[in-house]
Structure formats: structure tokens, C-alpha cells
């Protein structure tokens, strides 16, 4: 565990090309710079020629133990469903983050509006582990926008509605991570049409083109 955690927190070799991790987090509020990380859920996906495979058996979910809850937290519980008892009974944060480090390994991390997830995870790692993880990240929102510039979709709900993706429990990390992975799987034929051999760096470069698109 210690060696895996060390490799996750420090620069290392190229990201795993065969296994990517799609994730979602839940938090005590919408301020990524001040609110607390409550939960992380993730599952692995495998890019293979012409397809993206979802590895449902290769998944992860953890609730981080919270020292206390505020009135604002209680109203937010209606959104994410992690009650006060579950928060107090969660895994000690350093152990939870170390377990996620072990699950993630060297896999690149993908999320929808990834800046939110990344900021919360990196803040928690700095607080509880002393360092932030050295990981490659990809935001699926600009990637989707580049692949389908004609759509006016912005939120994950917009994209799910357009493609008919069902989420069993919206705003619960595990269900949202699965819906995000299904969105990437749905986008994959368009990715392959533009990138005959799609790799993580090529997808990141494609997503970066979003800044050159004219806002709708």
C-alpha cells in the first residue's frame, strides 16, 4: 500500500494506456475551494480498438468520515443522500484516500466538469496525506462539446437526456460515475471516427480544442 501511495503522489511513468478511471465525488456544498469531500466513486474503463469497455467489476466507492455537520450540510443531504450517520461512520479520510490511490494506480482520471472533482480530491490529499496526487485528468464536458458542436448541452443532465442515458440515482457518486462512463462510451464512436487510434493524450488534445469553439 505504501509503495502504491507513493507512486500515486509523485510524478511517475506514463499513465496506464489500457485502464482509465471514470469518477465522481460528493461534497458538503458547491464551493470546491472550501467545502469538504464526502465521497468518491469510480469505475475502470478499457479503450480497445473500436470500443470502450466498462469494467463494472473493477469499481470503487468510499465515504469519508466527517467530524461534524452543519445546517448547510443537512440541507445538502437531500441532494447527495449521505446522511449524518453515514458521514460520521465513514472511513477515516487518510485511509479512504489511500484506498482510492491503490484503486486508481497510474490510471488517468476522467470526470464531467473535472475541475470540481480534481480540486476536492487534491485539497483532501494535501490535508490528509501531505501531498496532492500527480495524475493526468480529462474533463468530458469539453470533449463532448468538440465531438458534437451542434448541441447546446452543457450539464451532465443535458448530455444524458440527449443520448437517453438513465441514471439510477442522480447526485449519488456511484450512479453518477456510471452515467459519466456511459456518456464516454456513447461518445466513443465519434472519437474513433476522428482518432483511428484514440489514446488518452490524443483525447486530452481534442478536448483542449474546446477553447477555440465559438460559444453558442
Short mmCIF file of C-alpha atoms in Angstrom, two decimals:
data_model
loop_
_atom_site.label_atom_id
_atom_site.label_comp_id
_atom_site.label_asym_id
_atom_site.label_seq_id
_atom_site.Cartn_x
_atom_site.Cartn_y
_atom_site.Cartn_z
CA UNK A 1 0.00 0.00 0.00
CA UNK A 2 2.76 2.46 0.94
CA UNK A 3 4.59 2.00 -2.38
CA UNK A 4 1.38 2.43 -4.40
CA UNK A 5 0.50 5.55 -2.46
CA UNK A 6 3.99 6.97 -3.01
CA UNK A 7 3.77 6.37 -6.76
CA UNK A 8 0.30 8.00 -6.86
CA UNK A 9 1.50 11.13 -5.08
CA UNK A 10 4.70 11.61 -7.07
CA UNK A 11 5.42 12.05 -10.78
CA UNK A 12 5.91 8.67 -12.38
CA UNK A 13 5.84 6.86 -15.72
CA UNK A 14 3.30 7.45 -18.46
CA UNK A 15 -0.35 6.94 -17.43
CA UNK A 16 -1.78 3.46 -17.91
CA UNK A 17 -2.87 3.26 -21.54
CA UNK A 18 -5.11 0.22 -21.05
CA UNK A 19 -7.09 1.22 -17.96
CA UNK A 20 -8.72 4.58 -17.32
CA UNK A 21 -10.75 5.55 -14.26
CA UNK A 22 -14.03 7.49 -14.51
CA UNK A 23 -15.05 9.06 -11.21
CA UNK A 24 -17.49 11.31 -9.42
CA UNK A 25 -17.42 12.90 -5.98
CA UNK A 26 -19.95 14.19 -3.48
CA UNK A 27 -19.23 17.21 -1.31
CA UNK A 28 -20.69 19.24 1.53
CA UNK A 29 -21.52 22.05 -0.91
CA UNK A 30 -20.76 23.54 -4.30
CA UNK A 31 -17.71 25.60 -3.33
CA UNK A 32 -14.83 23.40 -4.45
CA UNK A 33 -12.29 25.62 -2.65
CA UNK A 34 -13.92 25.49 0.79
CA UNK A 35 -16.48 22.66 1.04
CA UNK A 36 -15.49 19.17 2.18
CA UNK A 37 -15.08 15.98 0.16
CA UNK A 38 -17.70 13.48 1.34
CA UNK A 39 -17.41 10.55 -1.05
CA UNK A 40 -15.60 9.20 -4.11
CA UNK A 41 -16.94 6.61 -6.54
CA UNK A 42 -15.15 5.33 -9.61
CA UNK A 43 -15.01 2.55 -12.16
CA UNK A 44 -12.45 1.46 -14.70
CA UNK A 45 -12.91 1.59 -18.46
CA UNK A 46 -10.75 -0.07 -21.09
CA UNK A 47 -10.21 1.50 -24.53
CA UNK A 48 -9.87 -1.25 -27.12
CA UNK A 49 -9.91 -0.96 -30.93
CA UNK A 50 -13.30 0.43 -31.91
CA UNK A 51 -14.89 0.08 -28.46
CA UNK A 52 -14.79 1.32 -24.90
CA UNK A 53 -15.42 -1.41 -22.33
CA UNK A 54 -16.91 -0.64 -18.91
CA UNK A 55 -15.39 -2.81 -16.20
CA UNK A 56 -18.26 -2.88 -13.70
CA UNK A 57 -16.40 -5.39 -11.55
CA UNK A 58 -13.43 -3.02 -11.27
CA UNK A 59 -15.08 -0.27 -9.26
CA UNK A 60 -14.59 1.71 -6.07
CA UNK A 61 -16.71 3.64 -3.59
CA UNK A 62 -15.92 5.21 -0.23
CA UNK A 63 -17.49 7.72 2.18
CA UNK A 64 -15.02 9.84 4.13
CA UNK A 65 -15.66 10.24 7.84
CA UNK A 66 -16.75 13.76 8.75
CA UNK A 67 -16.05 15.30 12.16
CA UNK A 68 -19.25 17.34 12.29
CA UNK A 69 -22.16 18.52 10.21
CA UNK A 70 -23.66 21.98 9.83
CA UNK A 71 -27.14 23.19 9.00
CA UNK A 72 -25.95 23.75 5.43
CA UNK A 73 -24.77 20.13 5.30
CA UNK A 74 -28.21 18.93 6.39
CA UNK A 75 -29.91 20.72 3.52
CA UNK A 76 -27.31 19.35 1.10
CA UNK A 77 -28.03 15.79 2.27
CA UNK A 78 -31.29 15.94 0.32
CA UNK A 79 -29.14 16.17 -2.82
CA UNK A 80 -26.42 13.57 -2.26
CA UNK A 81 -28.23 11.29 0.19
CA UNK A 82 -25.25 10.76 2.53
CA UNK A 83 -26.88 11.19 5.91
CA UNK A 84 -25.24 12.42 9.10
CA UNK A 85 -24.91 8.88 10.43
CA UNK A 86 -23.21 7.70 7.24
CA UNK A 87 -20.87 10.69 7.34
CA UNK A 88 -19.85 10.00 10.94
CA UNK A 89 -19.45 6.26 10.23
CA UNK A 90 -17.36 6.78 7.10
CA UNK A 91 -13.76 5.72 6.57
CA UNK A 92 -11.04 7.81 8.18
CA UNK A 93 -10.05 10.29 5.42
CA UNK A 94 -6.37 9.32 5.12
CA UNK A 95 -7.30 5.64 4.80
CA UNK A 96 -10.09 6.43 2.32
CA UNK A 97 -7.75 8.45 0.12
CA UNK A 98 -5.04 5.80 0.36
CA UNK A 99 -7.57 3.17 -0.71
CA UNK A 100 -8.57 5.31 -3.69
CA UNK A 101 -4.88 5.73 -4.54
CA UNK A 102 -4.49 1.96 -4.57
CA UNK A 103 -7.55 1.58 -6.81
CA UNK A 104 -6.50 4.33 -9.23
CA UNK A 105 -2.89 3.24 -9.59
CA UNK A 106 -1.38 5.00 -12.60
CA UNK A 107 -4.67 5.17 -14.49
CA UNK A 108 -5.65 8.59 -15.84
CA UNK A 109 -8.75 10.10 -14.23
CA UNK A 110 -11.84 11.28 -16.11
CA UNK A 111 -14.87 13.20 -14.87
CA UNK A 112 -17.58 15.55 -16.12
CA UNK A 113 -16.64 19.11 -15.09
CA UNK A 114 -13.45 17.53 -13.77
CA UNK A 115 -12.10 20.72 -12.16
CA UNK A 116 -14.60 20.30 -9.33
CA UNK A 117 -13.69 16.66 -8.62
CA UNK A 118 -9.97 17.31 -9.05
CA UNK A 119 -9.90 20.31 -6.72
CA UNK A 120 -11.76 18.48 -3.95
CA UNK A 121 -9.60 15.36 -4.20
CA UNK A 122 -6.34 17.30 -4.34
CA UNK A 123 -7.34 19.53 -1.40
CA UNK A 124 -8.22 16.44 0.66
CA UNK A 125 -4.94 14.75 -0.26
CA UNK A 126 -2.92 17.80 0.74
CA UNK A 127 -4.79 17.97 4.04
CA UNK A 128 -4.73 14.30 4.99
CA UNK A 129 -1.77 12.85 3.08
CA UNK A 130 0.51 15.87 2.89
CA UNK A 131 0.72 15.98 -0.91
CA UNK A 132 -1.56 16.10 -3.91
CA UNK A 133 -1.60 13.21 -6.41
CA UNK A 134 0.35 13.52 -9.65
CA UNK A 135 -2.33 12.36 -12.06
CA UNK A 136 -3.43 13.02 -15.61
CA UNK A 137 -7.02 14.30 -15.79
CA UNK A 138 -9.55 14.68 -18.59
CA UNK A 139 -12.78 16.69 -18.49
CA UNK A 140 -15.52 15.04 -20.54
CA UNK A 141 -17.58 18.23 -20.95
CA UNK A 142 -15.25 19.93 -23.47
CA UNK A 143 -14.60 16.60 -25.19
CA UNK A 144 -18.34 16.11 -25.74
CA UNK A 145 -18.67 19.71 -26.96
CA UNK A 146 -15.89 19.23 -29.53
CA UNK A 147 -17.40 15.97 -30.79
CA UNK A 148 -20.94 17.38 -31.02
CA UNK A 149 -20.59 21.15 -31.50
CA UNK A 150 -24.13 21.42 -32.86
CA UNK A 151 -25.64 20.52 -29.49
CA UNK A 152 -26.44 23.14 -26.85
CA UNK A 153 -25.81 20.72 -24.00
CA UNK A 154 -23.84 21.98 -21.02
CA UNK A 155 -24.63 19.90 -17.93
CA UNK A 156 -24.32 16.15 -17.49
CA UNK A 157 -28.12 16.05 -17.34
CA UNK A 158 -28.28 17.73 -20.77
CA UNK A 159 -25.99 15.14 -22.34
CA UNK A 160 -27.74 12.24 -20.62
CA UNK A 161 -31.10 13.47 -21.88
CA UNK A 162 -29.82 13.85 -25.43
CA UNK A 163 -28.35 10.35 -25.58
CA UNK A 164 -31.04 8.65 -23.50
CA UNK A 165 -28.68 7.68 -20.67
CA UNK A 166 -30.51 6.67 -17.50
CA UNK A 167 -29.03 7.40 -14.07
CA UNK A 168 -30.43 5.29 -11.26
CA UNK A 169 -29.83 7.91 -8.55
CA UNK A 170 -28.66 11.29 -9.80
CA UNK A 171 -26.26 13.13 -7.48
CA UNK A 172 -25.10 9.93 -5.84
CA UNK A 173 -21.45 9.36 -6.65
CA UNK A 174 -21.60 5.73 -7.81
CA UNK A 175 -24.61 6.29 -10.08
CA UNK A 176 -23.15 9.50 -11.49
CA UNK A 177 -19.79 7.83 -12.16
CA UNK A 178 -21.56 5.07 -14.09
CA UNK A 179 -23.61 7.61 -16.07
CA UNK A 180 -20.41 9.52 -16.90
CA UNK A 181 -18.73 6.32 -18.07
CA UNK A 182 -21.78 5.52 -20.21
CA UNK A 183 -21.56 9.01 -21.73
CA UNK A 184 -17.92 8.40 -22.67
CA UNK A 185 -18.91 5.02 -24.13
CA UNK A 186 -21.65 6.73 -26.17
CA UNK A 187 -19.16 9.33 -27.44
CA UNK A 188 -16.62 6.67 -28.36
CA UNK A 189 -17.75 6.05 -31.98
CA UNK A 190 -17.35 9.77 -32.68
CA UNK A 191 -13.93 9.67 -31.01
CA UNK A 192 -12.84 6.75 -33.19
CA UNK A 193 -14.13 8.49 -36.32
CA UNK A 194 -11.65 11.31 -35.69
CA UNK A 195 -8.89 9.34 -33.98
CA UNK A 196 -8.20 5.92 -35.53
CA UNK A 197 -6.02 5.02 -32.52
CA UNK A 198 -7.50 7.04 -29.66
CA UNK A 199 -5.21 7.38 -26.69
CA UNK A 200 -5.51 9.47 -23.56
CA UNK A 201 -3.17 12.24 -24.74
CA UNK A 202 -5.00 12.46 -28.07
CA UNK A 203 -8.35 12.79 -26.25
CA UNK A 204 -6.92 15.48 -23.99
CA UNK A 205 -5.68 17.38 -27.05
CA UNK A 206 -9.11 17.04 -28.65
CA UNK A 207 -10.83 18.35 -25.52
CA UNK A 208 -8.42 21.30 -25.48
CA UNK A 209 -9.86 22.42 -28.82
CA UNK A 210 -12.98 23.49 -26.89
CA UNK A 211 -11.47 26.90 -26.20
CA UNK A 212 -11.42 27.63 -29.92
CA UNK A 213 -15.09 26.87 -30.46
CA UNK A 214 -17.46 29.79 -30.73
CA UNK A 215 -19.78 29.81 -27.69
CA UNK A 216 -23.41 29.03 -28.67
#
